[in-house]
Amino acid sequence: SLAVQPVLLADLRGSVSTCSFSHLPASGKMSTVALRWLKRFVLVLVCTVVGSVMAILSVVGMLPKILKNPRKALTKKKRNLPPPAYLNPSWGQHHSVQCNGIQLYYVAAGDPEKPLMLFLHGFPECWYSWRHQLRYFSENYRVVAPDMRGYGRSSRPSSSVFDYHPDKLAKDVRCFIQALGYEKCVLVAHDWGGLVAWVVAERYQSMVDRLIVMDCPHLAVYEDFSWENKSQLVRSKYILLFYVWYIPEFIMSLYDWGFVGLVFAGKQSGVVNKERMTEDDLEVFKWSISRRGAATAALNYYRCLPSLSAPLFAPSFASRKASSLTVPTLVLWGENDTALDCKMAKLHDKVCEDLTVRVIPSCSHWIQQDQPDVTNQIMRAWLEAKESGSSSEAKA
């Protein structure tokens, strides 16, 4: 049966150890911890209950269409081998490496002696999202795009939903950079990869030479903006559905993983420039997300969110000090992003000391695939300007 299970509470020991309660008496420390435990429990409970209701309503709403033609709804194409577009040698060479206790699969191109440019993809994607950037930047960089933990051909830990906590994802990135033989990189990220990149840039600043984040707000920016603009909470309501177990995976798999076509090429959330997302491209993403356990792993990124979305423990992801990032940062946003309001892009001066923002018109959430030429040109110009500025400062 499609049982609805509540999201488990996070292991709070690491969070508690980072808090400073030295100014409180013993009883005050205990009451403060208990209160924050209670707040977190209530937050997770509310998210799970609302998500469960949304999930049940979604299935009930789809039931008549499913029953009308159950064979069409439930039949899935066998995808044992990667599609031809996935194996196109022009994107780069395919490799894997052991790091942070898991195997990460990646595609790389360019001279290994050149600076590292590392790409982190989002949901429900894989390394292939960066195909245009791999080809474009391989002349001047060692370009590397991994399948994030749980995606594609990378390992899928299944012992706990918190195997996909941003702490572990950030450590994956740190260990991955080291495993490749580098000390730092130009870190480029989109969507969920962007959230991970914000954490990496905060915790391991010495490893990030330049930071480029696309269509993903820092959690502190998202929290502030959402409180003042309830329309963003409406845009993000789909996340509540993802908190529930089993039902989202079932919905995603219907009509031969039709969810992939809806998010990447649909009228509401798909690319604006439809020629940029071909059937061959969609087949790559379907192959990646349909691998055993991949959909659950991808959704587990979201199932960690209730423990991150409020500053219940200090320091939390959503309670950073203003201008805490000294890494030169470029924030790119698609003007037609239906999931995340592009107005958030310019608000990152709260967390970045050296910030450049560009909003790309006629562009969806899938920015690097929807407008790859414009995206690449903006990235290149910004990187060259920063490099020129660093050279001038060094000479001075």
CSV table of C-alpha atoms in Angstrom, one decimal:
chain,number,residue,atom,x,y,z
A,1,SER,CA,0.0,0.0,0.0
A,2,LEU,CA,1.0,3.6,-0.5
A,3,ALA,CA,1.7,4.3,3.2
A,4,VAL,CA,2.4,7.8,4.1
A,5,GLN,CA,5.3,8.0,6.6
A,6,PRO,CA,6.4,11.1,8.5
A,7,VAL,CA,9.9,12.4,7.7
A,8,LEU,CA,12.3,11.3,10.5
A,9,LEU,CA,13.8,14.0,12.7
A,10,ALA,CA,17.4,14.9,12.0
A,11,ASP,CA,20.2,13.6,14.1
A,12,LEU,CA,20.6,16.7,16.2
A,13,ARG,CA,23.8,15.9,18.0
A,14,GLY,CA,26.0,17.7,15.5
A,15,SER,CA,23.7,20.8,15.6
A,16,VAL,CA,23.6,20.9,19.4
A,17,SER,CA,27.4,20.7,19.6
A,18,THR,CA,27.7,23.9,17.5
A,19,CYS,CA,25.4,25.9,19.7
A,20,SER,CA,26.7,28.2,22.4
A,21,PHE,CA,24.7,28.0,25.6
A,22,SER,CA,27.6,28.9,28.0
A,23,HIS,CA,25.7,32.0,29.2
A,24,LEU,CA,22.8,30.0,30.4
A,25,PRO,CA,22.4,28.0,33.6
A,26,ALA,CA,22.1,24.2,33.3
A,27,SER,CA,18.3,24.3,33.5
A,28,GLY,CA,18.2,27.1,30.9
A,29,LYS,CA,20.4,25.0,28.5
A,30,MET,CA,18.0,22.0,28.8
A,31,SER,CA,14.9,24.1,28.4
A,32,THR,CA,16.3,25.9,25.3
A,33,VAL,CA,17.3,22.6,23.7
A,34,ALA,CA,13.9,21.1,24.5
A,35,LEU,CA,12.1,24.1,23.1
A,36,ARG,CA,14.1,23.9,19.8
A,37,TRP,CA,13.5,20.2,19.7
A,38,LEU,CA,9.8,20.9,20.0
A,39,LYS,CA,9.8,23.6,17.3
A,40,ARG,CA,11.6,21.3,14.9
A,41,PHE,CA,9.2,18.5,15.6
A,42,VAL,CA,6.2,20.7,15.0
A,43,LEU,CA,7.8,22.0,11.8
A,44,VAL,CA,8.4,18.5,10.4
A,45,LEU,CA,5.0,17.4,11.5
A,46,VAL,CA,3.2,20.2,9.8
A,47,CYS,CA,5.2,19.8,6.6
A,48,THR,CA,4.5,16.0,6.6
A,49,VAL,CA,0.8,16.4,7.3
A,50,VAL,CA,0.3,19.1,4.6
A,51,GLY,CA,2.4,17.1,2.2
A,52,SER,CA,0.4,14.0,2.9
A,53,VAL,CA,-2.8,15.7,2.1
A,54,MET,CA,-1.4,17.1,-1.1
A,55,ALA,CA,-0.1,13.7,-2.1
A,56,ILE,CA,-3.5,12.0,-1.5
A,57,LEU,CA,-5.3,14.7,-3.4
A,58,SER,CA,-2.9,14.4,-6.3
A,59,VAL,CA,-3.4,10.7,-6.6
A,60,VAL,CA,-7.2,11.0,-6.3
A,61,GLY,CA,-7.2,13.7,-9.0
A,62,MET,CA,-5.1,11.6,-11.3
A,63,LEU,CA,-7.1,8.4,-10.6
A,64,PRO,CA,-9.8,8.8,-13.3
A,65,LYS,CA,-7.2,9.3,-16.0
A,66,ILE,CA,-5.1,6.4,-14.8
A,67,LEU,CA,-8.1,4.0,-14.7
A,68,LYS,CA,-9.2,5.1,-18.2
A,69,ASN,CA,-6.0,3.7,-19.6
A,70,PRO,CA,-4.0,1.9,-16.8
A,71,ARG,CA,-1.6,0.3,-19.3
A,72,LYS,CA,-0.5,3.6,-20.7
A,73,ALA,CA,-0.1,5.1,-17.3
A,74,LEU,CA,1.8,2.3,-15.7
A,75,THR,CA,4.0,0.9,-18.5
A,76,LYS,CA,7.6,2.0,-18.6
A,77,LYS,CA,10.2,1.7,-21.3
A,78,LYS,CA,13.1,-0.6,-20.4
A,79,ARG,CA,16.2,1.5,-20.2
A,80,ASN,CA,19.1,-0.9,-19.4
A,81,LEU,CA,21.7,1.1,-21.4
A,82,PRO,CA,22.5,4.8,-21.5
A,83,PRO,CA,21.0,6.6,-24.5
A,84,PRO,CA,23.3,7.7,-27.4
A,85,ALA,CA,23.2,11.4,-26.3
A,86,TYR,CA,24.5,10.4,-22.9
A,87,LEU,CA,27.6,8.7,-24.5
A,88,ASN,CA,28.3,11.5,-27.0
A,89,PRO,CA,32.2,11.7,-26.8
A,90,SER,CA,32.1,15.5,-27.5
A,91,TRP,CA,30.9,16.1,-24.0
A,92,GLY,CA,34.0,14.6,-22.4
A,93,GLN,CA,35.4,11.4,-20.9
A,94,HIS,CA,33.5,9.3,-18.4
A,95,HIS,CA,35.2,8.4,-15.1
A,96,SER,CA,34.4,7.5,-11.5
A,97,VAL,CA,36.2,8.1,-8.2
A,98,GLN,CA,35.9,7.0,-4.6
A,99,CYS,CA,35.4,9.9,-2.1
A,100,ASN,CA,33.7,10.5,1.2
A,101,GLY,CA,32.7,6.8,1.4
A,102,ILE,CA,30.8,6.8,-1.9
A,103,GLN,CA,31.5,6.4,-5.6
A,104,LEU,CA,31.0,9.5,-7.7
A,105,TYR,CA,30.6,9.2,-11.5
A,106,TYR,CA,31.7,12.2,-13.6
A,107,VAL,CA,32.4,13.5,-17.1
A,108,ALA,CA,35.5,15.6,-17.6
A,109,ALA,CA,37.2,17.4,-20.5
A,110,GLY,CA,40.1,19.8,-21.0
A,111,ASP,CA,43.7,19.8,-19.9
A,112,PRO,CA,44.2,18.4,-16.3
A,113,GLU,CA,47.0,21.0,-15.8
A,114,LYS,CA,44.5,23.8,-16.2
A,115,PRO,CA,42.4,25.3,-13.3
A,116,LEU,CA,39.4,23.2,-12.3
A,117,MET,CA,35.9,24.3,-13.1
A,118,LEU,CA,33.4,22.0,-11.2
A,119,PHE,CA,29.7,21.8,-12.1
A,120,LEU,CA,27.0,20.7,-9.6
A,121,HIS,CA,23.6,19.9,-11.1
A,122,GLY,CA,20.1,20.1,-9.6
A,123,PHE,CA,16.8,18.1,-9.5
A,124,PRO,CA,15.9,16.0,-11.4
A,125,GLU,CA,19.0,16.2,-13.5
A,126,CYS,CA,22.5,14.6,-13.9
A,127,TRP,CA,25.9,15.7,-15.2
A,128,TYR,CA,24.3,16.0,-18.7
A,129,SER,CA,22.7,19.3,-17.7
A,130,TRP,CA,26.2,20.9,-18.1
A,131,ARG,CA,26.9,19.5,-21.6
A,132,HIS,CA,27.0,23.0,-23.2
A,133,GLN,CA,29.3,24.3,-20.6
A,134,LEU,CA,31.6,21.3,-20.7
A,135,ARG,CA,32.2,21.9,-24.3
A,136,TYR,CA,32.5,25.7,-24.1
A,137,PHE,CA,34.9,26.0,-21.2
A,138,SER,CA,37.1,22.9,-21.8
A,139,GLU,CA,39.7,25.1,-23.7
A,140,ASN,CA,40.6,27.1,-20.7
A,141,TYR,CA,39.7,24.8,-17.8
A,142,ARG,CA,39.7,21.3,-16.6
A,143,VAL,CA,35.9,21.0,-16.7
A,144,VAL,CA,34.2,18.3,-14.5
A,145,ALA,CA,30.5,17.5,-14.0
A,146,PRO,CA,29.6,14.7,-11.6
A,147,ASP,CA,26.4,12.9,-11.0
A,148,MET,CA,25.6,14.2,-7.5
A,149,ARG,CA,25.2,11.6,-4.6
A,150,GLY,CA,22.2,9.4,-5.4
A,151,TYR,CA,21.9,10.4,-9.1
A,152,GLY,CA,22.7,8.6,-12.3
A,153,ARG,CA,25.7,6.3,-11.9
A,154,SER,CA,26.9,7.6,-8.6
A,155,SER,CA,26.3,5.7,-5.3
A,156,ARG,CA,22.9,5.8,-3.6
A,157,PRO,CA,23.3,5.4,0.1
A,158,SER,CA,20.0,4.1,1.5
A,159,SER,CA,20.5,3.7,5.3
A,160,SER,CA,18.9,7.1,6.1
A,161,VAL,CA,17.3,10.1,4.5
A,162,PHE,CA,20.0,12.1,6.1
A,163,ASP,CA,22.6,10.5,3.9
A,164,TYR,CA,21.5,13.4,1.7
A,165,HIS,CA,21.9,16.2,4.2
A,166,PRO,CA,23.7,19.3,2.8
A,167,ASP,CA,26.5,18.6,5.3
A,168,LYS,CA,27.3,15.3,3.6
A,169,LEU,CA,26.7,16.8,0.1
A,170,ALA,CA,29.2,19.6,0.9
A,171,LYS,CA,31.7,17.1,2.1
A,172,ASP,CA,31.3,15.1,-1.1
A,173,VAL,CA,32.3,18.2,-3.0
A,174,ARG,CA,35.3,18.9,-0.8
A,175,CYS,CA,36.5,15.3,-1.0
A,176,PHE,CA,35.8,15.2,-4.8
A,177,ILE,CA,38.0,18.2,-5.4
A,178,GLN,CA,40.8,16.6,-3.4
A,179,ALA,CA,40.4,13.3,-5.2
A,180,LEU,CA,40.8,15.0,-8.5
A,181,GLY,CA,44.1,16.4,-7.3
A,182,TYR,CA,43.1,20.0,-6.9
A,183,GLU,CA,43.1,22.4,-4.0
A,184,LYS,CA,40.5,24.8,-5.3
A,185,CYS,CA,38.1,25.4,-8.2
A,186,VAL,CA,35.7,27.7,-9.9
A,187,LEU,CA,32.5,26.3,-8.5
A,188,VAL,CA,29.4,26.5,-10.8
A,189,ALA,CA,26.1,25.2,-9.6
A,190,HIS,CA,22.4,25.2,-10.4
A,191,ASP,CA,19.2,24.5,-8.4
A,192,TRP,CA,20.0,21.9,-5.6
A,193,GLY,CA,23.6,22.0,-6.7
A,194,GLY,CA,23.4,25.7,-5.9
A,195,LEU,CA,22.3,25.1,-2.3
A,196,VAL,CA,25.2,22.7,-1.9
A,197,ALA,CA,27.5,25.3,-3.4
A,198,TRP,CA,26.5,27.9,-0.9
A,199,VAL,CA,27.4,25.6,1.9
A,200,VAL,CA,30.7,24.6,0.3
A,201,ALA,CA,31.6,28.3,-0.2
A,202,GLU,CA,30.8,29.1,3.4
A,203,ARG,CA,32.5,26.1,5.1
A,204,TYR,CA,35.4,25.6,2.7
A,205,GLN,CA,36.1,29.1,1.3
A,206,SER,CA,39.7,28.4,0.6
A,207,MET,CA,38.6,25.7,-1.9
A,208,VAL,CA,36.4,28.0,-3.9
A,209,ASP,CA,38.2,30.5,-6.1
A,210,ARG,CA,35.1,31.8,-7.8
A,211,LEU,CA,31.4,31.0,-7.2
A,212,ILE,CA,28.7,30.9,-9.9
A,213,VAL,CA,25.2,30.0,-8.7
A,214,MET,CA,22.2,29.7,-11.0
A,215,ASP,CA,18.6,29.9,-10.0
A,216,CYS,CA,19.1,28.9,-6.3
A,217,PRO,CA,18.9,31.4,-3.4
A,218,HIS,CA,21.0,31.2,-0.3
A,219,LEU,CA,18.7,29.8,2.4
A,220,ALA,CA,19.0,33.1,4.4
A,221,VAL,CA,17.8,35.0,1.3
A,222,TYR,CA,15.0,32.6,0.6
A,223,GLU,CA,13.7,32.7,4.2
A,224,ASP,CA,13.7,36.5,4.3
A,225,PHE,CA,12.1,36.8,0.9
A,226,SER,CA,9.4,34.2,1.6
A,227,TRP,CA,8.3,35.8,4.8
A,228,GLU,CA,7.7,39.1,2.9
A,229,ASN,CA,6.4,37.6,-0.3
A,230,LYS,CA,3.9,34.9,0.2
A,231,SER,CA,3.7,34.3,-3.5
A,232,GLN,CA,7.1,32.5,-3.2
A,233,LEU,CA,5.6,30.1,-0.7
A,234,VAL,CA,2.9,29.3,-3.2
A,235,ARG,CA,5.6,28.7,-5.9
A,236,SER,CA,7.4,26.3,-3.5
A,237,LYS,CA,4.3,24.4,-2.4
A,238,TYR,CA,5.4,21.4,-4.5
A,239,ILE,CA,8.2,20.8,-2.0
A,240,LEU,CA,5.6,19.7,0.7
A,241,LEU,CA,4.5,16.9,-1.6
A,242,PHE,CA,8.1,15.7,-1.9
A,243,TYR,CA,8.3,15.3,2.0
A,244,VAL,CA,6.0,12.3,1.7
A,245,TRP,CA,7.3,8.8,1.0
A,246,TYR,CA,6.4,6.6,-2.0
A,247,ILE,CA,3.6,8.7,-3.6
A,248,PRO,CA,5.9,11.3,-5.2
A,249,GLU,CA,8.1,8.4,-6.7
A,250,PHE,CA,4.9,6.8,-8.0
A,251,ILE,CA,3.6,10.1,-9.6
A,252,MET,CA,7.0,10.8,-11.2
A,253,SER,CA,7.1,7.4,-12.8
A,254,LEU,CA,3.6,7.5,-14.4
A,255,TYR,CA,3.4,7.7,-18.2
A,256,ASP,CA,6.9,6.4,-18.6
A,257,TRP,CA,8.5,9.1,-16.3
A,258,GLY,CA,6.3,11.8,-17.9
A,259,PHE,CA,7.3,14.0,-15.0
A,260,VAL,CA,10.6,14.6,-16.7
A,261,GLY,CA,8.9,16.0,-19.8
A,262,LEU,CA,6.6,18.2,-17.8
A,263,VAL,CA,9.4,19.9,-15.8
A,264,PHE,CA,11.9,20.3,-18.6
A,265,ALA,CA,9.6,20.9,-21.6
A,266,GLY,CA,6.1,21.6,-20.2
A,267,LYS,CA,4.2,24.8,-20.8
A,268,GLN,CA,4.5,26.0,-17.2
A,269,SER,CA,8.0,25.1,-16.0
A,270,GLY,CA,9.8,24.0,-19.1
A,271,VAL,CA,12.4,25.8,-21.2
A,272,VAL,CA,11.3,28.9,-23.0
A,273,ASN,CA,13.3,28.0,-26.0
A,274,LYS,CA,11.8,24.6,-26.8
A,275,GLU,CA,14.5,23.7,-29.4
A,276,ARG,CA,17.0,23.6,-26.5
A,277,MET,CA,15.3,20.5,-24.9
A,278,THR,CA,15.1,17.7,-27.5
A,279,GLU,CA,13.5,14.2,-27.1
A,280,ASP,CA,17.1,12.9,-27.0
A,281,ASP,CA,17.9,15.2,-24.0
A,282,LEU,CA,14.7,14.1,-22.2
A,283,GLU,CA,15.6,10.5,-22.7
A,284,VAL,CA,18.9,11.1,-20.9
A,285,PHE,CA,17.2,12.5,-17.9
A,286,LYS,CA,14.6,9.8,-17.9
A,287,TRP,CA,17.3,7.1,-18.0
A,288,SER,CA,19.1,8.8,-15.1
A,289,ILE,CA,16.1,9.2,-12.8
A,290,SER,CA,14.6,5.8,-13.6
A,291,ARG,CA,17.6,3.9,-12.4
A,292,ARG,CA,16.8,1.8,-9.3
A,293,GLY,CA,16.5,4.0,-6.2
A,294,ALA,CA,17.5,7.2,-8.1
A,295,ALA,CA,14.1,8.9,-7.7
A,296,THR,CA,14.0,8.2,-3.9
A,297,ALA,CA,17.6,9.5,-3.6
A,298,ALA,CA,16.8,12.7,-5.4
A,299,LEU,CA,13.7,13.3,-3.3
A,300,ASN,CA,15.7,12.7,-0.1
A,301,TYR,CA,17.4,16.0,-0.8
A,302,TYR,CA,14.0,17.6,-0.2
A,303,ARG,CA,13.1,15.4,2.7
A,304,CYS,CA,16.0,16.9,4.7
A,305,LEU,CA,14.6,20.4,4.2
A,306,PRO,CA,12.3,20.6,7.3
A,307,SER,CA,15.4,20.5,9.5
A,308,LEU,CA,17.1,23.3,7.5
A,309,SER,CA,14.3,25.7,6.8
A,310,ALA,CA,14.2,27.6,10.1
A,311,PRO,CA,17.0,28.8,12.4
A,312,LEU,CA,16.1,26.4,15.2
A,313,PHE,CA,19.7,25.7,16.0
A,314,ALA,CA,22.5,28.2,15.8
A,315,PRO,CA,24.4,28.4,13.6
A,316,SER,CA,21.9,27.1,11.0
A,317,PHE,CA,22.0,27.4,7.2
A,318,ALA,CA,19.3,30.1,7.3
A,319,SER,CA,21.0,32.3,9.9
A,320,ARG,CA,24.3,33.4,8.5
A,321,LYS,CA,25.8,36.8,9.3
A,322,ALA,CA,25.5,39.4,6.5
A,323,SER,CA,28.3,39.5,4.0
A,324,SER,CA,29.7,36.2,5.3
A,325,LEU,CA,31.0,35.2,1.9
A,326,THR,CA,34.2,36.8,0.7
A,327,VAL,CA,34.4,34.6,-2.5
A,328,PRO,CA,33.7,36.6,-5.7
A,329,THR,CA,30.2,35.5,-6.6
A,330,LEU,CA,28.1,35.6,-9.8
A,331,VAL,CA,24.4,34.9,-9.4
A,332,LEU,CA,22.5,34.1,-12.6
A,333,TRP,CA,18.7,33.8,-12.8
A,334,GLY,CA,16.2,33.0,-15.5
A,335,GLU,CA,13.6,35.8,-15.7
A,336,ASN,CA,10.8,33.2,-16.4
A,337,ASP,CA,11.7,30.9,-13.5
A,338,THR,CA,8.3,29.7,-12.2
A,339,ALA,CA,9.7,28.0,-9.1
A,340,LEU,CA,12.0,30.7,-7.7
A,341,ASP,CA,11.2,34.4,-8.0
A,342,CYS,CA,14.0,36.2,-9.9
A,343,LYS,CA,13.7,39.1,-7.5
A,344,MET,CA,15.7,37.1,-5.0
A,345,ALA,CA,18.8,37.3,-7.2
A,346,LYS,CA,19.6,40.9,-6.2
A,347,LEU,CA,19.1,40.2,-2.5
A,348,HIS,CA,22.3,38.2,-2.2
A,349,ASP,CA,24.3,41.3,-1.2
A,350,LYS,CA,23.1,40.3,2.3
A,351,VAL,CA,25.4,37.3,2.2
A,352,CYS,CA,28.1,38.1,-0.4
A,353,GLU,CA,30.7,40.8,-0.2
A,354,ASP,CA,31.7,40.7,-3.8
A,355,LEU,CA,28.5,40.1,-5.8
A,356,THR,CA,27.5,40.3,-9.5
A,357,VAL,CA,23.9,39.6,-10.5
A,358,ARG,CA,22.6,38.9,-14.0
A,359,VAL,CA,18.9,38.1,-14.8
A,360,ILE,CA,18.5,36.5,-18.3
A,361,PRO,CA,15.3,37.4,-20.2
A,362,SER,CA,13.3,34.7,-22.1
A,363,CYS,CA,14.8,32.1,-19.9
A,364,SER,CA,13.3,29.5,-17.6
A,365,HIS,CA,14.6,27.9,-14.4
A,366,TRP,CA,16.8,25.6,-16.6
A,367,ILE,CA,19.1,28.5,-17.4
A,368,GLN,CA,22.3,26.8,-18.6
A,369,GLN,CA,20.2,24.6,-21.0
A,370,ASP,CA,17.6,27.1,-22.0
A,371,GLN,CA,20.0,29.9,-22.9
A,372,PRO,CA,23.4,28.2,-23.0
A,373,ASP,CA,25.1,30.7,-25.3
A,374,VAL,CA,24.1,33.7,-23.2
A,375,THR,CA,24.9,31.9,-20.0
A,376,ASN,CA,28.3,30.9,-21.2
A,377,GLN,CA,29.2,34.4,-22.5
A,378,ILE,CA,28.2,36.0,-19.2
A,379,MET,CA,30.2,33.5,-17.2
A,380,ARG,CA,33.3,33.9,-19.4
A,381,ALA,CA,33.1,37.8,-19.3
A,382,TRP,CA,32.8,37.8,-15.5
A,383,LEU,CA,35.6,35.3,-15.0
A,384,GLU,CA,37.9,37.2,-17.3
A,385,ALA,CA,37.0,40.5,-15.5
A,386,LYS,CA,37.7,38.9,-12.1
A,387,GLU,CA,41.0,37.4,-13.4
A,388,SER,CA,42.0,40.8,-14.8
A,389,GLY,CA,41.2,42.5,-11.5
A,390,SER,CA,43.2,40.0,-9.5
A,391,SER,CA,46.2,40.4,-11.8
A,392,SER,CA,46.0,44.2,-11.4
A,393,GLU,CA,45.8,43.9,-7.6
A,394,ALA,CA,48.8,41.5,-7.6
A,395,LYS,CA,50.9,43.9,-9.7
A,396,ALA,CA,50.0,46.9,-7.4
